[in-house]
Short mmCIF file of C-alpha atoms in Angstrom, two decimals:
data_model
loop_
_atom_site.label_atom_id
_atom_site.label_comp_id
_atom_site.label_asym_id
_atom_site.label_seq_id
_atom_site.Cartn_x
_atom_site.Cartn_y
_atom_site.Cartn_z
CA UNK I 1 11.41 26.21 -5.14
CA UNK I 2 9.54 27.18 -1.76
CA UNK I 3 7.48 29.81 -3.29
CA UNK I 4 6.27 27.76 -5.76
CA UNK I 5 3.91 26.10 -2.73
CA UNK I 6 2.67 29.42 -1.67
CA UNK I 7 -0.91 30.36 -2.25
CA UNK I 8 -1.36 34.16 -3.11
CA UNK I 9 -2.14 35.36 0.60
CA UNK I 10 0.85 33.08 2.24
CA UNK I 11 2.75 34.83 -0.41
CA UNK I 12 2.31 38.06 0.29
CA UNK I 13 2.61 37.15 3.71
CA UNK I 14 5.94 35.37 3.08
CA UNK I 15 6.94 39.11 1.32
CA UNK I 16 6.13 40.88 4.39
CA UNK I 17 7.89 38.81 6.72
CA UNK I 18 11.17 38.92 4.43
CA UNK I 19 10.83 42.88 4.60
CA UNK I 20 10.01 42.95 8.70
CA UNK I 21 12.72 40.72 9.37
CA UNK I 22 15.72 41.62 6.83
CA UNK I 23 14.00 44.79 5.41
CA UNK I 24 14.74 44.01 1.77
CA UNK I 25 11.80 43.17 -0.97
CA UNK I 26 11.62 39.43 -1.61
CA UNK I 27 11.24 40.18 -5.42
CA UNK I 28 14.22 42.18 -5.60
CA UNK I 29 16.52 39.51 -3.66
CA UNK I 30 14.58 36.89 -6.10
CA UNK I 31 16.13 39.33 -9.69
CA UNK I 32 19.61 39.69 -7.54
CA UNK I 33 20.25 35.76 -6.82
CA UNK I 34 18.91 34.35 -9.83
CA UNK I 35 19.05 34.95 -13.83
CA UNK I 36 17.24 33.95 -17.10
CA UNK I 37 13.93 32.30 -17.25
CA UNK I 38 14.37 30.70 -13.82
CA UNK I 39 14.32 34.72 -12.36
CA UNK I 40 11.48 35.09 -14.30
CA UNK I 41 9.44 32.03 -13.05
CA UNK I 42 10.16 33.17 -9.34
CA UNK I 43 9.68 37.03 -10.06
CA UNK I 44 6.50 35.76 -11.37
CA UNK I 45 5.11 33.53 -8.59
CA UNK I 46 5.98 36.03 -6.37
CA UNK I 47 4.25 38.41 -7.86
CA UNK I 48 0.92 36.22 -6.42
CA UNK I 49 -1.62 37.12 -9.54
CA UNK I 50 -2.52 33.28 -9.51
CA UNK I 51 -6.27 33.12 -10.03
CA UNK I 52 -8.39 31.18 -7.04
CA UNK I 53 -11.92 31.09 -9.36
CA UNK I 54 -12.64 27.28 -8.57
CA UNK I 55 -15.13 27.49 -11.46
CA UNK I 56 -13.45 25.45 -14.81
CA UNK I 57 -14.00 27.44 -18.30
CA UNK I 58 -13.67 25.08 -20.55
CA UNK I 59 -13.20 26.51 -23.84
CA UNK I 60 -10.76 28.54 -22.16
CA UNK I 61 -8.89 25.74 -21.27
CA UNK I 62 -8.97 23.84 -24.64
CA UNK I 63 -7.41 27.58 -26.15
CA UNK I 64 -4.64 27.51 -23.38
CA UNK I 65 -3.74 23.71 -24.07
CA UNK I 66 -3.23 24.98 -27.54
CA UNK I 67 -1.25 27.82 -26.83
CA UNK I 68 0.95 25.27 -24.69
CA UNK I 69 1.44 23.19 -27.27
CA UNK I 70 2.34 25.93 -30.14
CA UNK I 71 4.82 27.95 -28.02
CA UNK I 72 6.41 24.51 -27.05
CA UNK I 73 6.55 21.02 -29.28
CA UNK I 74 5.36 22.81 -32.43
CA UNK I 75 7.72 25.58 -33.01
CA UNK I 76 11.36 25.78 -33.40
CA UNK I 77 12.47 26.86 -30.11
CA UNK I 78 10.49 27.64 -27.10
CA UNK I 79 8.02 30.44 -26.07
CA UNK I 80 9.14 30.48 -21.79
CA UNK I 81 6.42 33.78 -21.51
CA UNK I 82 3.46 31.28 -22.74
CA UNK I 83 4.34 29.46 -19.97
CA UNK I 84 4.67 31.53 -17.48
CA UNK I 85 1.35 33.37 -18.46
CA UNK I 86 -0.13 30.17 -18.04
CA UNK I 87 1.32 28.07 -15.35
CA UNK I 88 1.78 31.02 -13.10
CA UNK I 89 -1.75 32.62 -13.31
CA UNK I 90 -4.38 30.30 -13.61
CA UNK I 91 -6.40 28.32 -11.15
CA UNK I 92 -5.24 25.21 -10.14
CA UNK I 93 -8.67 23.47 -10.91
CA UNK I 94 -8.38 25.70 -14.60
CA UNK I 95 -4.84 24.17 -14.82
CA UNK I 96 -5.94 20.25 -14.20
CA UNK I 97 -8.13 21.28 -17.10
CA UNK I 98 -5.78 22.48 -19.12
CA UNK I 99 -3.62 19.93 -18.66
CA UNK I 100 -6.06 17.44 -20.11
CA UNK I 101 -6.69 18.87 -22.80
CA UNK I 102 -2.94 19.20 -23.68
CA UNK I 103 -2.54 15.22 -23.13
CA UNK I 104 -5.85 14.82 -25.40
CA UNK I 105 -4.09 17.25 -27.91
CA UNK I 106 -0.57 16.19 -27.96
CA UNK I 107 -0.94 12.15 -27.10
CA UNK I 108 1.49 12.60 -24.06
CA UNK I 109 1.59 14.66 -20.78
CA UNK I 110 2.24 18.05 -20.48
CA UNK I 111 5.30 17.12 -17.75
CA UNK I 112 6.70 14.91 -20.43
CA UNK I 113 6.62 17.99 -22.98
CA UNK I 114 8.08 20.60 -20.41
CA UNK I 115 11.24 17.64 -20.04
CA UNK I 116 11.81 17.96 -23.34
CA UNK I 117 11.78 21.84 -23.71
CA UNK I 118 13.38 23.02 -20.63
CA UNK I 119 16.29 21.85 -18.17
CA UNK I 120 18.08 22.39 -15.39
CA UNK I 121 16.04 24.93 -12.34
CA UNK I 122 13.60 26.07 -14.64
CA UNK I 123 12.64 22.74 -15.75
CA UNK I 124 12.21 21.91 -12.18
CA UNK I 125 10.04 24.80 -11.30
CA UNK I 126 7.61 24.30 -13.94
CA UNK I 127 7.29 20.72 -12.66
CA UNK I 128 6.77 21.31 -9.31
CA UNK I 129 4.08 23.37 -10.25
CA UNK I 130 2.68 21.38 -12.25
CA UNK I 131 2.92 18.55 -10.27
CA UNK I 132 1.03 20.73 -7.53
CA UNK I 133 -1.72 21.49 -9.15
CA UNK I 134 -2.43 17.85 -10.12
CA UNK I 135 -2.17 16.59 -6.89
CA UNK I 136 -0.85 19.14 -4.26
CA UNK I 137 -0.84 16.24 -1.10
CA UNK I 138 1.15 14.01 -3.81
CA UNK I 139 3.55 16.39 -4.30
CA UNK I 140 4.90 16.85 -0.70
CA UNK I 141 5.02 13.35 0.07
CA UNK I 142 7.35 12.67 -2.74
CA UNK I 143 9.31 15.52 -1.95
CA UNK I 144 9.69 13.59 1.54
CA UNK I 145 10.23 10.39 0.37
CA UNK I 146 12.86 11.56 -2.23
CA UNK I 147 14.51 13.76 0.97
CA UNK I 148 15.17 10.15 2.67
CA UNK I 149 16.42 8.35 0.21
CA UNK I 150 19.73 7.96 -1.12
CA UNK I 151 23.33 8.76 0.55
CA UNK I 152 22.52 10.99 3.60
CA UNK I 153 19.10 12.73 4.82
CA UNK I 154 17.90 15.91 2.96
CA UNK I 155 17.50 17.49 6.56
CA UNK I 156 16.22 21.20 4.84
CA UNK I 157 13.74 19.33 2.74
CA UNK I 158 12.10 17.57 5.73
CA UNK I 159 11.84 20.28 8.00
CA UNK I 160 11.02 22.70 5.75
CA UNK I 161 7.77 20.96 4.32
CA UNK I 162 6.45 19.36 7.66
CA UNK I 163 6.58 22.97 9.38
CA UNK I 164 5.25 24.76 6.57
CA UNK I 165 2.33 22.18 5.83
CA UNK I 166 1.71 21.89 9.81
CA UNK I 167 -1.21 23.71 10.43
CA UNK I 168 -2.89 23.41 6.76
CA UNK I 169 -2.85 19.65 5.29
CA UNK I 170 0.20 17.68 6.99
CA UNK I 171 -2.33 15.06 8.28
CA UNK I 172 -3.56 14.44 4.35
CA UNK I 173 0.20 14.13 3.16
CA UNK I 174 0.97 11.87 6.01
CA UNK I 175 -2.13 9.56 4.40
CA UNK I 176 -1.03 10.07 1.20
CA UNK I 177 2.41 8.97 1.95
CA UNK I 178 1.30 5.74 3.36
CA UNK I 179 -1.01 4.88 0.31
CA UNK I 180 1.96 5.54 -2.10
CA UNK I 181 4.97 3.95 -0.22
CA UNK I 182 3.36 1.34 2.25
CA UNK I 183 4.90 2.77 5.47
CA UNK I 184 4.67 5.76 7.56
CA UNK I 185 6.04 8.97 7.42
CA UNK I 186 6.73 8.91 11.21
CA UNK I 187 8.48 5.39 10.64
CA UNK I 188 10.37 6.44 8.21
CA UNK I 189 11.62 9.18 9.43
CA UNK I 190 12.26 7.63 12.81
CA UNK I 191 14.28 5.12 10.80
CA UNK I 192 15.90 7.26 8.36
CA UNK I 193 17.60 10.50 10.98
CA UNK I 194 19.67 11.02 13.27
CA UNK I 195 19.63 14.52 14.62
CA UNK I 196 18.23 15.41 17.27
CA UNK I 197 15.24 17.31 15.89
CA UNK I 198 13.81 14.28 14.32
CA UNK I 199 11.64 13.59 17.44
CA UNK I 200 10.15 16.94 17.13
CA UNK I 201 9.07 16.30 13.70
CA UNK I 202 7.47 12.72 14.62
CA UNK I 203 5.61 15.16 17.25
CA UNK I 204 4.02 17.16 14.63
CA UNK I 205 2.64 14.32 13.10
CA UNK I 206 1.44 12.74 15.73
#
């Protein structure tokens, strides 16, 4: 679900860099690996058409929470391309909009509605978006927590997020980490791995 983290310009980036280095087209490795609405969610996000207006239309948003709700709860069956055209395209400030409006319409939250009408990766995806655009720093520090707990050490999860979120908001995820789980990041981690490469890691967010 990496892409789903990208803005437009790091994804386009990330597209470039996957054609320099292996010299295929991320979107067509995206259509060959995976099928169904989940290749349509990533084929979309990778697409980058996500507006960055940080102005809120409000009336449009009220529409959209409608059009949620009637492709979803209220029909027989659910409308995935309503979704998409939604999730995958609007602001994230548009989207925390629209996503009140939906709880104001339907009486519960808009994650809540997408458990009951999807499952499995494509479920996921549209929560992690979701979840994003709600609260972005949130996001990433549950992703870390959840990567240390259990049997073992999600070792792909944890690098992967504190490299990528280095050099743009790693210090406001390590904060936000604290405030939610009452310890550090650095302790935990410390705590929590083995390998080698955990000392690096600490580095970073140091």
């Amino acid at each position: 679900m990496f892409v789903i983290r990208f803005t437009n310009h790091r994804l386009k980036l990330l597209s470039a860099t996957v054609f320099a280095v292996y010299g295929t087209d991320l979107e067509d490795d995206l259509k060959s690996d995976t099928s169904g609405y989940f290749k349509r969610l990533l084929v979309s996000l990778s697409c980058a058409n996500r507006d960055e207006n940080p102005q809120v239309d409000e009336q449009a948003a009220m529409q959209d929470a409608e059009r949620l709700l009637a492709a979803g709860e209220e029909q027989w069956g659910t409308d995935e391309s309503t979704f998409n055209a939604i999730l995958i395209t609007k602001s994230f400030p548009q989207l925390r909009k629209i996503f009140e409006e939906y709880e104001r319409l339907a009486g519960h939250s808009l994650e809540e509605a997408i458990k009951t009408e999807f499952s499995g990766s494509v479920e996921d995806g549209y929560l992690a978006v979701v979840r994003c655009a709600r609260d972005k720093t949130a996001y990433f520090a549950e992703r870390l927590y959840k990567a240390m707990r259990g049997l073992g050490t999600d070792d792909s999860t944890l690098i992967r997020i504190i490299v990528a979120r280095s050099e743009i908001d790693l210090g406001d995820i390590k904060d936000t980490y604290q405030k939610m789980y009452g310890q550090s990041l650095a302790g935990d981690i410390d705590s929590d791995c083995t390998a080698e490469w955990k000392r690096l890691l600490i580095a970073m967010l140091n």
